[in-house]
XYZ file of C-alpha atoms in Angstrom:
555
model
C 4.523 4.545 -20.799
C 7.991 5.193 -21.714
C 10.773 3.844 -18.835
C 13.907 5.647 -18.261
C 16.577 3.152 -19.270
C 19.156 4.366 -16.667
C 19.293 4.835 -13.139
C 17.746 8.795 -12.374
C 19.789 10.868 -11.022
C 19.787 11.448 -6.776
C 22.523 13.004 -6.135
C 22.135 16.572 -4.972
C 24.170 19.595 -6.378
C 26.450 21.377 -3.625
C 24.668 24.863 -4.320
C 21.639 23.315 -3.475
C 22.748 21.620 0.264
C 20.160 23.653 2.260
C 17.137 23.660 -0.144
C 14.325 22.114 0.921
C 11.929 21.916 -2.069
C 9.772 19.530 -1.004
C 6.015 20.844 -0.585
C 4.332 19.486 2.339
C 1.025 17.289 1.400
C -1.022 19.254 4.305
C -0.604 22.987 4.925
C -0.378 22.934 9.274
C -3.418 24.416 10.395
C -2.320 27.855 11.996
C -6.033 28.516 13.185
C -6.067 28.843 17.272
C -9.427 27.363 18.468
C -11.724 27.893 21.334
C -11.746 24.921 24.126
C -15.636 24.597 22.979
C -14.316 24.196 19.159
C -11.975 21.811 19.714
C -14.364 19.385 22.332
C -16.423 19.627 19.449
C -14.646 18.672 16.293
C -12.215 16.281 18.307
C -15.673 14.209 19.671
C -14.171 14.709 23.125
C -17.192 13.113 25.332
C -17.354 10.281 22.894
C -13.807 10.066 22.938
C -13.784 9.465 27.079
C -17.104 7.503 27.434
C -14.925 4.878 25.001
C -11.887 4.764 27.134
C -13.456 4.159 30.286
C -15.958 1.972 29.205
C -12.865 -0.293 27.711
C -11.107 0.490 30.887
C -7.393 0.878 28.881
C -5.359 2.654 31.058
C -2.309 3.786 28.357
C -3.862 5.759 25.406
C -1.904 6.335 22.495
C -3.232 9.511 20.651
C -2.485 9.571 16.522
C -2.799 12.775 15.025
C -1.584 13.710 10.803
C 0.508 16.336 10.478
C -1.988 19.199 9.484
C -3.815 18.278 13.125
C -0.468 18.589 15.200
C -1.071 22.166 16.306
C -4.012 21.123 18.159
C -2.022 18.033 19.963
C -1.120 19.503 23.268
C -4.854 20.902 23.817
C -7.127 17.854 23.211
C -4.917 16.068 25.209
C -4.887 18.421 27.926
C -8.787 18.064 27.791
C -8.605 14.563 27.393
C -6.504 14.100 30.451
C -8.767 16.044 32.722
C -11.565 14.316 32.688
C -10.134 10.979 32.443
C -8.411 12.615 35.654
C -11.496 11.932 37.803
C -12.167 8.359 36.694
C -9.617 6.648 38.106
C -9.082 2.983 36.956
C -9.969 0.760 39.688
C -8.877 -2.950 40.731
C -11.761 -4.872 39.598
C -13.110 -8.611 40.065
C -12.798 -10.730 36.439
C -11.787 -14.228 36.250
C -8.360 -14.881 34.857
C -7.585 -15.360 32.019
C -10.281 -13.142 30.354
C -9.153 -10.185 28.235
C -9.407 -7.836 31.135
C -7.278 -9.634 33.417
C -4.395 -7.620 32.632
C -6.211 -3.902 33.894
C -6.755 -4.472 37.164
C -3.747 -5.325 38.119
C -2.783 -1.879 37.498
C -5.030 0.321 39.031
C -4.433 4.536 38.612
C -4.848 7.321 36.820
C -4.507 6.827 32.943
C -1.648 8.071 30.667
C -1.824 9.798 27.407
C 0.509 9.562 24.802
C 0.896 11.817 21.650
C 2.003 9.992 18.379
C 3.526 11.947 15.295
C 5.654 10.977 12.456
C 3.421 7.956 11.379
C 5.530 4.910 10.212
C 2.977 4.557 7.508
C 0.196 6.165 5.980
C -1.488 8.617 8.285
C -4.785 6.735 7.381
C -3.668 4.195 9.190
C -3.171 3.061 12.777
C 0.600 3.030 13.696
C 0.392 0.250 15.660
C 4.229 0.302 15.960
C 4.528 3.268 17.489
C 2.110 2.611 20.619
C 3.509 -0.368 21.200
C 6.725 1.564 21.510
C 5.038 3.493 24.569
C 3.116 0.019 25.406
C -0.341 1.354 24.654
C -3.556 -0.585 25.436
C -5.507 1.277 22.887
C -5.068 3.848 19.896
C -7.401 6.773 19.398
C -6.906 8.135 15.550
C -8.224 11.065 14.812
C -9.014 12.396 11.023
C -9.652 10.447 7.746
C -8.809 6.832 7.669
C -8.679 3.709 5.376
C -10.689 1.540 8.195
C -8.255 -1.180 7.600
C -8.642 -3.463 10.558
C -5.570 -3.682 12.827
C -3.847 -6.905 13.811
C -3.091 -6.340 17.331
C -4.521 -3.580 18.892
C -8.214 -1.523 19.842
C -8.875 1.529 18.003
C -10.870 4.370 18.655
C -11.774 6.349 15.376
C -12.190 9.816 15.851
C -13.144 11.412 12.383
C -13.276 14.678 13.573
C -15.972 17.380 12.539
C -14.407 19.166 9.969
C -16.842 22.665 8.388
C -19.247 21.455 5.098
C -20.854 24.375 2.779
C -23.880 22.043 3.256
C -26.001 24.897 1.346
C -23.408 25.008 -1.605
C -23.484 21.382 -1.605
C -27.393 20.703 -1.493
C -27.895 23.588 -4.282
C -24.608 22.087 -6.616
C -26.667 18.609 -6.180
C -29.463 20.049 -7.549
C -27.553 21.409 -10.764
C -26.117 17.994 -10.838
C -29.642 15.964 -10.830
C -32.665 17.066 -12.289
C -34.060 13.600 -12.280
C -35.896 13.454 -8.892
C -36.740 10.146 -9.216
C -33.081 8.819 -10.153
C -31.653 6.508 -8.118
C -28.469 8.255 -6.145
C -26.403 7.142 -3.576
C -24.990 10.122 -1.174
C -21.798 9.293 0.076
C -18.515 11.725 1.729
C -15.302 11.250 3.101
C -15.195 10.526 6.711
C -14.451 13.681 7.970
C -17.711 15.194 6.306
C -19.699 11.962 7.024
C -21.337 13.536 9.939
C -23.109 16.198 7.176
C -25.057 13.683 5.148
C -27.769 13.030 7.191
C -28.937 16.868 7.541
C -27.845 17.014 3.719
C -30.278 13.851 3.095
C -33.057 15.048 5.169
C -33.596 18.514 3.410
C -32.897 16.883 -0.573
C -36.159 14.595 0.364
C -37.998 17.323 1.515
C -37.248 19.086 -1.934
C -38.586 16.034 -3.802
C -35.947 13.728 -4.306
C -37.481 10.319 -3.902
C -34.485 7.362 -4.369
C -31.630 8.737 -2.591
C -29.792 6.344 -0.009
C -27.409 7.847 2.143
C -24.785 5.680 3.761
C -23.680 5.428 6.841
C -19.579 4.087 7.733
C -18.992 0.743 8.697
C -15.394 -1.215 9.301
C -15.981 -3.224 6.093
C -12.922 -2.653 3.502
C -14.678 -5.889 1.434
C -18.408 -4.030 1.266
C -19.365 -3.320 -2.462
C -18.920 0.541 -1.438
C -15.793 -0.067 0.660
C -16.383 0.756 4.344
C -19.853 2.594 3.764
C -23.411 0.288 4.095
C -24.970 -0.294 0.625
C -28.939 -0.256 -0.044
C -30.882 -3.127 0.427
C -31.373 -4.632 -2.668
C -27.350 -4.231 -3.574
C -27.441 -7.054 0.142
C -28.982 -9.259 -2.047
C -27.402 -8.940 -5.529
C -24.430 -6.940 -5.533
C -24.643 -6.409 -9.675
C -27.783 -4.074 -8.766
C -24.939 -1.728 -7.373
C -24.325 -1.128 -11.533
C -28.075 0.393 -11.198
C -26.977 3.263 -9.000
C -25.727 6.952 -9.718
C -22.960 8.149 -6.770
C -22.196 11.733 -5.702
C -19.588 11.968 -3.427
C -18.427 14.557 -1.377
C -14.733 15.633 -1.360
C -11.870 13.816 -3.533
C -11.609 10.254 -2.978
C -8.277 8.607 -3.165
C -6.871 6.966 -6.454
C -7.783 3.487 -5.211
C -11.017 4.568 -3.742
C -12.480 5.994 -6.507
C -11.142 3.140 -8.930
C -12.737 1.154 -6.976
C -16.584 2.880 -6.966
C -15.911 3.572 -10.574
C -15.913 -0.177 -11.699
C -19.139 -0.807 -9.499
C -21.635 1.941 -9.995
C -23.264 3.236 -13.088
C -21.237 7.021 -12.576
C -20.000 8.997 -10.232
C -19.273 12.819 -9.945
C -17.342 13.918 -7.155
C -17.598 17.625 -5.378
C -14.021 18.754 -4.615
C -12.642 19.287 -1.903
C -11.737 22.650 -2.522
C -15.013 23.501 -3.290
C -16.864 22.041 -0.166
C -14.494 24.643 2.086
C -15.377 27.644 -0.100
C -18.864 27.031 -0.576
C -19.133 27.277 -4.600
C -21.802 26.108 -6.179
C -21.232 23.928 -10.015
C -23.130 21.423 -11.771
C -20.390 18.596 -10.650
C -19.208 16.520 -13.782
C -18.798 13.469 -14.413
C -15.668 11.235 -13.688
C -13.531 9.150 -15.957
C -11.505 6.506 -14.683
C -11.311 5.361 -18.275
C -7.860 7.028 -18.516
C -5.925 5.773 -15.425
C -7.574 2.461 -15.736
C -5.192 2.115 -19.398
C -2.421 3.562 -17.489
C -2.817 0.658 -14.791
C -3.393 -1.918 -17.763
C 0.320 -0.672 -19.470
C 1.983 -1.746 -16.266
C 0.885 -5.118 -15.255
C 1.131 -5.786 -19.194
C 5.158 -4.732 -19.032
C 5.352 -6.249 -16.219
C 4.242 -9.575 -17.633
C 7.675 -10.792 -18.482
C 9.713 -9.197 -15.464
C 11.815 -12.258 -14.179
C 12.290 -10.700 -10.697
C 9.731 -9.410 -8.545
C 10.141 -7.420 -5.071
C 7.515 -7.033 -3.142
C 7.269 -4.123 -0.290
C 5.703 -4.516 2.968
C 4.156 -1.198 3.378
C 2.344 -1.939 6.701
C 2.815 -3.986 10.038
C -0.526 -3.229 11.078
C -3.144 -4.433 8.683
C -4.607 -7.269 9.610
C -3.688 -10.556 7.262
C -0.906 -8.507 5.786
C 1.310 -11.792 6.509
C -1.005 -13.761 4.083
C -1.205 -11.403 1.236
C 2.544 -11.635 1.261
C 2.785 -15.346 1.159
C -0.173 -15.244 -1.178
C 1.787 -12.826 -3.350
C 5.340 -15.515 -3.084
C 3.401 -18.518 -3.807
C 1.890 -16.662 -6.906
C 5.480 -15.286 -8.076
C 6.340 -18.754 -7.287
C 4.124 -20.812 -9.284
C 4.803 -18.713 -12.369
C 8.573 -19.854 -12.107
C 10.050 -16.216 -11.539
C 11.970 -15.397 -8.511
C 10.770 -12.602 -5.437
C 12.900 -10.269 -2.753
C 10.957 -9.174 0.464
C 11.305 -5.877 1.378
C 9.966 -3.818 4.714
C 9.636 0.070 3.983
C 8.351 2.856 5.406
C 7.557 5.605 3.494
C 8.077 4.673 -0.118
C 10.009 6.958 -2.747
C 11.720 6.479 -5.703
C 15.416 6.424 -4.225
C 15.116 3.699 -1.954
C 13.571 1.179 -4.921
C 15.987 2.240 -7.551
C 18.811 0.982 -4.869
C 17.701 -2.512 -6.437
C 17.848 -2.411 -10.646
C 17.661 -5.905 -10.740
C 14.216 -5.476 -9.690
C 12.095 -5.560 -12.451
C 8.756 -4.597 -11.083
C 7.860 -3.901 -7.742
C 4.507 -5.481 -5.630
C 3.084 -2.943 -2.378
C 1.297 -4.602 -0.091
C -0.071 -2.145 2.345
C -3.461 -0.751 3.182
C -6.150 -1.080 0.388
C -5.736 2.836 -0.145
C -1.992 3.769 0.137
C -1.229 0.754 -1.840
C -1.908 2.320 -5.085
C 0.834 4.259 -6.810
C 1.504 6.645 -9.160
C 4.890 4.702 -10.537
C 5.637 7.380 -12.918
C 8.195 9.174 -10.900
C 9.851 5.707 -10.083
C 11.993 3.615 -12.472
C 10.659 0.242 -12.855
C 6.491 -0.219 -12.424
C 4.985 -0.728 -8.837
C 1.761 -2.959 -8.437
C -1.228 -3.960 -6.227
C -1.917 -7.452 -5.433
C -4.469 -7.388 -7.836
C -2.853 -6.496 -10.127
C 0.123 -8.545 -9.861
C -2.297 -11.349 -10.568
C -3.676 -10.633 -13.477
C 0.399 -9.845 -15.179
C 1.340 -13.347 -13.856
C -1.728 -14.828 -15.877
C -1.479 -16.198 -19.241
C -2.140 -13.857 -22.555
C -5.114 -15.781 -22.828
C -6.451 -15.401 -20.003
C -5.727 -12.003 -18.986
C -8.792 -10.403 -19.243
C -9.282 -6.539 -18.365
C -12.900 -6.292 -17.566
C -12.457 -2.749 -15.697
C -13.416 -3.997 -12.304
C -10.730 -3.024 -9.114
C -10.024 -4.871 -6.390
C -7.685 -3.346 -3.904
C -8.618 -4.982 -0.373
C -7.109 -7.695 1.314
C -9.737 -9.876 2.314
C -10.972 -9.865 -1.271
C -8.098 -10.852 -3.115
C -7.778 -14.053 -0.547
C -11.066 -15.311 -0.658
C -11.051 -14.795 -4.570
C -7.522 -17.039 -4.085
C -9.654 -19.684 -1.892
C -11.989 -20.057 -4.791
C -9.751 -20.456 -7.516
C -7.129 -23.011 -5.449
C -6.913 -25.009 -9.088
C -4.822 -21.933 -10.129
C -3.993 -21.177 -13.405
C -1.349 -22.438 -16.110
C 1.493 -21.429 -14.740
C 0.658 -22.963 -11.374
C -0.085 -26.159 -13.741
C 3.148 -26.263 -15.376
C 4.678 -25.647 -11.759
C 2.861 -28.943 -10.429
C 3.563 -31.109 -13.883
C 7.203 -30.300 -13.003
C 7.096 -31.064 -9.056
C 5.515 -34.891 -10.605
C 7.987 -35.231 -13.284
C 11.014 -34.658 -11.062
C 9.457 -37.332 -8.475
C 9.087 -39.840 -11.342
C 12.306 -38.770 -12.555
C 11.013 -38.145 -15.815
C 13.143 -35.024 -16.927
C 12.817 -35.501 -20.400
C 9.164 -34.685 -19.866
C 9.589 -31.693 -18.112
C 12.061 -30.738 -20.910
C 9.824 -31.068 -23.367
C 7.117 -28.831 -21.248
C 9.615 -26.473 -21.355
C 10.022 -26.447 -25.474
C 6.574 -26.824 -25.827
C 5.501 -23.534 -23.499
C 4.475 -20.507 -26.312
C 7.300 -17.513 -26.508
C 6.953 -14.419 -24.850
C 7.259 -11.482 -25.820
C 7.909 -7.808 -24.349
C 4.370 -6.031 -25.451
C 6.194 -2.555 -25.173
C 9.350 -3.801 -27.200
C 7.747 -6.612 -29.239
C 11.297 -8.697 -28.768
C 11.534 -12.180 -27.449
C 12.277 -12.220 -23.642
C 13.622 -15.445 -22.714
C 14.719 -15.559 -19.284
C 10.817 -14.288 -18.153
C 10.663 -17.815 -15.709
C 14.042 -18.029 -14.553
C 12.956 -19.773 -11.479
C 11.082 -22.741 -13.869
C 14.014 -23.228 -15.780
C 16.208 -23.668 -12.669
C 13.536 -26.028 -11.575
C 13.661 -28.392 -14.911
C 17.553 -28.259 -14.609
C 17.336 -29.318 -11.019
C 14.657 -32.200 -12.461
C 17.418 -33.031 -15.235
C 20.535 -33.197 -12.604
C 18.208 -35.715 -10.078
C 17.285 -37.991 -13.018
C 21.230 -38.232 -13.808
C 22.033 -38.843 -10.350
C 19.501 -41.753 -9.993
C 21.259 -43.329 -13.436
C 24.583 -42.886 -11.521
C 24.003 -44.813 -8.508
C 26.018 -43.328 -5.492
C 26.885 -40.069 -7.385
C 29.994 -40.075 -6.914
C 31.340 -39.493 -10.294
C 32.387 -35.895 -11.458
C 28.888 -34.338 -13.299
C 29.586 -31.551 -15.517
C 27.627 -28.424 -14.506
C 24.588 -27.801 -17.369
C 25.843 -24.509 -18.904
C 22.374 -22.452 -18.203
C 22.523 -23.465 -14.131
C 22.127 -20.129 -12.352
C 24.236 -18.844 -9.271
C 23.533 -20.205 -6.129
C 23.577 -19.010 -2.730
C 23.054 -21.416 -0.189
C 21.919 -24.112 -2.464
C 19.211 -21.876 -4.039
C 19.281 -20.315 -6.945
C 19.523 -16.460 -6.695
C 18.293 -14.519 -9.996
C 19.413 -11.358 -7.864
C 23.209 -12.602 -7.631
C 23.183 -13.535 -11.419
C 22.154 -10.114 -11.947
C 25.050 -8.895 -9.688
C 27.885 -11.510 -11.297
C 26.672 -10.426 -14.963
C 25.404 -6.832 -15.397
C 26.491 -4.992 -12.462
C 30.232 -3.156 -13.123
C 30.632 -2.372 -9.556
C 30.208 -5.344 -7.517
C 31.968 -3.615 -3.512
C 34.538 -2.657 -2.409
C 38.226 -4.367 -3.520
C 36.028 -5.927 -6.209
C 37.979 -3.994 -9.096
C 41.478 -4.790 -7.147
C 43.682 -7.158 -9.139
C 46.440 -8.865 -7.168
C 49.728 -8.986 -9.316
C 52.425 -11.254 -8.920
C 54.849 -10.600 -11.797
C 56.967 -7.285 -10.906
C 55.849 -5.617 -13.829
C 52.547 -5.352 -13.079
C 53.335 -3.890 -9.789
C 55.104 -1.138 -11.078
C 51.646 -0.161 -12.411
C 49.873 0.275 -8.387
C 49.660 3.315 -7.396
C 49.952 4.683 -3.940
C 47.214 5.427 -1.308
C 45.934 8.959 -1.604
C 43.925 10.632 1.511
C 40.425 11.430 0.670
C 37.569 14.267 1.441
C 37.631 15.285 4.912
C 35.026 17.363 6.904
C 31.220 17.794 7.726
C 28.807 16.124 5.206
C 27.746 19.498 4.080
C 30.923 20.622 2.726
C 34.039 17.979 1.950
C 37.315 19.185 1.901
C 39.614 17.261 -0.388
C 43.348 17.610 0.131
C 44.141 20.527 -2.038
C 41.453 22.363 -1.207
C 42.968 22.251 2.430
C 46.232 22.992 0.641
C 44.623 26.086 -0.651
C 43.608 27.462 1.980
C-alpha cells in the first residue's frame, strides 16, 4: 500500500466554512412509535425487574445516535414504574457491596447519556460517572467487552427480522441437510434465531446449532456459546459451516473467518427488506494481505505511539503496559496517547510517529488506516511486526481480544529475540562488559524496509542508546571517581530528563519549524539589525472570516 510521503492536507478552503460534508454513520430514526412498540423493543419489564432487583438507585441510560429520538419516551416509561418501587433503607452488614444503597433511600433517578466518548458499542463508563451512576443500562448492539468499574444492563433491543426471507435465502444457501451449520446474528436480531432454528429442523435440517450470547470476548465464536464438541477441542470449530445474520464488523468477521471452515453472511440491508438470495461466500483472503502489508512496513518503524481508545474495558491498563514492554524489548521507543474518537488529523499532528498501536475494545480497535498517514495496528498485530523475519509467521488466524493476547503473553514469558538481545544487554552492562554488547550489536542481521528494499538503520534506536549507555558505564568504572571530562560518543541521542527521547531527535533534526521565536536570530553587530523588520498587526475578527489590515483598509 502506497503512503503519502507528506503531511495531507486539513486545512479547509474559505468558500467551504459552512459545509458540512460529513455523512452521518446512522440515519436518526424519524419513525414515531406506539408506547406498546417501544415497551417492547426497549425490553422495558426486563429492563425494571433488573434495576430493582440490584437496588441502584442512579441509572445512567446509553443510547447511539440513530436511537436518540426515542430517549425522552423510554425513559418516561422507565421512570414510572420505577416510580412506585421506592428504594428502601434496608438491613446488610457493612462493608458488603450494598452498604452504600441504603443509606440513601428514595425514588430513583434516570439519566440520559449521548455523545459516547467512545464507540457506541461500548459502555461509557466516563460519562455516568460524570452524573455518579450506580449502574449503566445500554441499549442496541454491543462489543460485550467487560467494564472495569461499573454494572451493566444490556438491552439489545428487538429490532424487525424478514425471518421468512431469511429461512427461504438459507435454504438457497444449503442444500446439504445434513451439513454441519452454525446459526449465528448480531445482537439486535439474536432474539430471531430460536423461531428461525425451530422451523429449519422441522424442514429437515439435522446439524444446525444455534447459539445463544454470552459475555465471553475470548470464546472461539467471540461472545456467542459454541457446540459441544468445539468445548472440548476447539480445532473441531474448523469442521463447521457459519451463516450469519446481518454484517459483522471488520474485526468480527476476521475473526470467525480464521476459525470456521466458511462463512456467508446475509446483509443487513437485506434482512430489513426481506429479499431472498442464495448468500455467497466470504473472503477475508483480501483484507487479511492488506493487514499483513502493514505490520510488515511497520517492522522497522523506530517510534511507536500507541492510543488509548477506551477507559472502560476491563485490563485495558495491562494491554498497554503489555504493548510498552513489547516496544521496549525490541529496543524502539513508544508515546502514550488518550483519544477519543480517532481520525486522521489528530494522528498526523505527530509525523515522527511511525506507526500507530489502538488499544480499545476488541471491535473498534480495528482500522481501516488507509485514510490516515502512517499505519495503525492491533495488539496482535503489533506483535507479530516486532518479531523477527524468521519468525514471523502469517498463519491467517486473528486475535483481537484482550484477554487473549495476555494469556498468549503469560505463556510465552521466554519472549522472543529481541527480548533476548534486550536481557544479554541488561547482563553485559552489569558485568561491565560493553565490548560484548558491542559486538551483539555488529553481529545483529540488517534490516531492511520490505516496501523500499533500502537499509534502515536507526529501526532500534532505543537498543543502541542502551549499548552506548553500557559503553559510557564501563568507561566510568575504568575512571574511578569520574571526574575527568568524557567526550560525548557522537551517535548519543537527545535527552530529556536523562532519557533518551527519539521524539526530540526527530524535532532537533527533521522538523523546520520547531515554536514560536525558534526562527528568531538575535543580532549584535549593527548591520544585521538594519535587516529586522518591524512588527506588523495581524488578522483580526471571528474565526469564520479574518480580516487582515488592508482588507479593513478597504473597506
Amino acid at each position: 500500500m502506497d503512503n503519502p510521503q507528506v503531511h495531507p492536507a486539513f486545512s479547509t478552503p474559505a468558500t467551504h466554512i459552512f459545509d458540512d460534508d460529513v455523512a452521518p454513520t446512522e440515519a436518526l430514526s424519524d419513525v414515531r412509535r406506539s408506547p406498546e412498540q417501544l415497551h417492547v423493543r426497549y425490553e422495558i419489564d426486563r429492563t425494571v425487574a433488573e434495576i430493582k432487583r440490584g437496588k441502584w438507585k442512579r441509572i445512567a441510560l446509553q443510547f447511539p445516535d440513530n436511537m436518540l429520538p426515542d430517549a425522552p419516551a423510554v425513559c418516561e416509561r422507565l421512570s414510572r414504574q420505577l416510580l412506585h418501587d421506592p428504594l428502601k433503607p434496608v438491613a446488610v452488614k457493612p462493608g458488603s457491596d450494598d452498604s452504600h444503597q441504603t443509606n440513601n433511600p428514595g425514588p430513583r433517578k434516570l439519566f440520559i447519556l449521548a455523545d459516547t466518548s467512545y464507540g457506541a458499542c461500548c459502555v461509557d463508563e466516563i460519562a455516568a460517572e460524570h452524573v455518579s451512576a450506580d449502574v449503566v443500562v445500554h441499549y442496541g448492539r454491543a462489543c460485550l467487552s467487560p467494564t472495569a468499574r461499573l454494572p451493566v444492563i444490556h438491552a439489545f433491543t428487538h429490532q424487525p427480522l424478514a425471518t421468512d426471507a431469511v429461512i427461504e435465502s438459507f435454504k438457497h444457501t444449503y442444500r446439504d441437510h445434513d451439513e454441519s451449520i452454525i446459526l449465528m446474528a448480531d445482537t439486535i436480531y439474536a432474539s430471531h434465531l430460536q423461531n428461525i432454528d425451530s422451523i429449519l429442523k422441522v424442514q429437515g435440517y439435522t446439524s444446525i446449532f444455534t447459539t445463544n450470547i454470552v459475555h465471553d470476548p475470548s470464546s472461539p465464536l467471540p461472545n456467542r456459546t459454541v457446540p459441544e464438541s468445539v468445548y472440548r477441542d476447539p480445532e473441531k470449530l474448523g469442521e463447521w459451516q457459519l451463516f450469519h445474520i446481518s454484517d459483522p464488523p471488520d474485526s468480527l468477521l476476521l475473526t470467525l473467518a480464521s476459525r470456521v471452515s466458511g462463512i456467508r453472511v446475509y446483509p443487513t440491508q437485506a434482512a430489513t427488506t426481506g429479499q431472498v438470495m442464495a448468500v455467497p461466500a466470504v473472503s477475508t483472503k483480501a483484507a487479511l494481505r492488506r493487514r499483513y502489508g502493514l505490520l510488515a512496513s511497520a517492522s522497522t518503524v523506530p517510534i511507536f505511539g500507541i492510543l488509548v481508545n477506551t477507559l472502560s474495558v476491563k485490563n485495558y491498563l495491562h494491554v498497554v503496559e503489555h504493548v510498552k514492554s513489547c516496544i521496549s524489548a525490541a529496543g524502539k521507543k513508544s508515546y502514550t496517547f488518550v483519544v477519543g474518537k480517532i481520525n486522521a488529523a489528530k494522528v498526523a499532528n505527530f509525523s515522527e510517529i511511525g506507526a500507530w498501536v489502538v488499544i480499545g475494545c476488541w471491535e473498534s480497535s480495528l482500522i481501516d488506516s488507509s485514510d490516515f498517514w502512517k499505519p495503525i495496528l492491533t495488539p496482535f498485530e503489533l506483535e507479530l511486526a516486532l518479531a523477527s523475519d524468521d519468525a514471523r509467521v502469517w498463519t491467517g488466524e486473528w486475535k483481537s481480544d484482550f484477554q487473549t493476547i495476555l494469556d498468549a503473553a503469560a505463556r510465552h514469558a521466554d519472549g522472543g529475540d529481541s527480548v533476548k538481545i534486550h536481557a544479554q544487554a541488561e547482563a553485559s552492562a552489569a558485568d561491565g562488559e560493553a565490548g560484548y554488547v558491542d559486538s551483539e550489536s555488529e553481529s545483529a542481521p540488517p534490516e531492511f524496509d520490505l516496501r523500499t528494499g533500502r537499509y534502515v538503520s536507526h529501526s532500534r534506536p532505543m537498543l543502541a542508546q542502551f549499548q552506548s549507555a553500557s559503553a559510557n558505564h564501563h568507561d566510568k568504572r575504568l575512571q574511578g571517581d569520574g571526574s575527568a571530562l568524557v567526550l560525548r560518543p557522537k551517535g548519543d541521542m537527545v535527552s530529556i530528563g536523562n532519557e533518551a527521547s527519539p521524539g526530540a531527535e526527530f524535532l532537533q533534526l527533521n522538523r523546520t519549524w520547531k515554536g514560536l521565536g525558534s526562527d528568531l536570530e538575535i543580532g549584535y553587530d549593527t548591520s544585521e539589525l538594519n535587516n529586522s523588520v518591524a512588527v506588523e498587526e495581524g488578522r483580526s475578527g471571528l474565526a469564520r472570516g479574518y480580516l487582515s489590515v488592508h482588507s479593513a483598509t478597504e473597506r
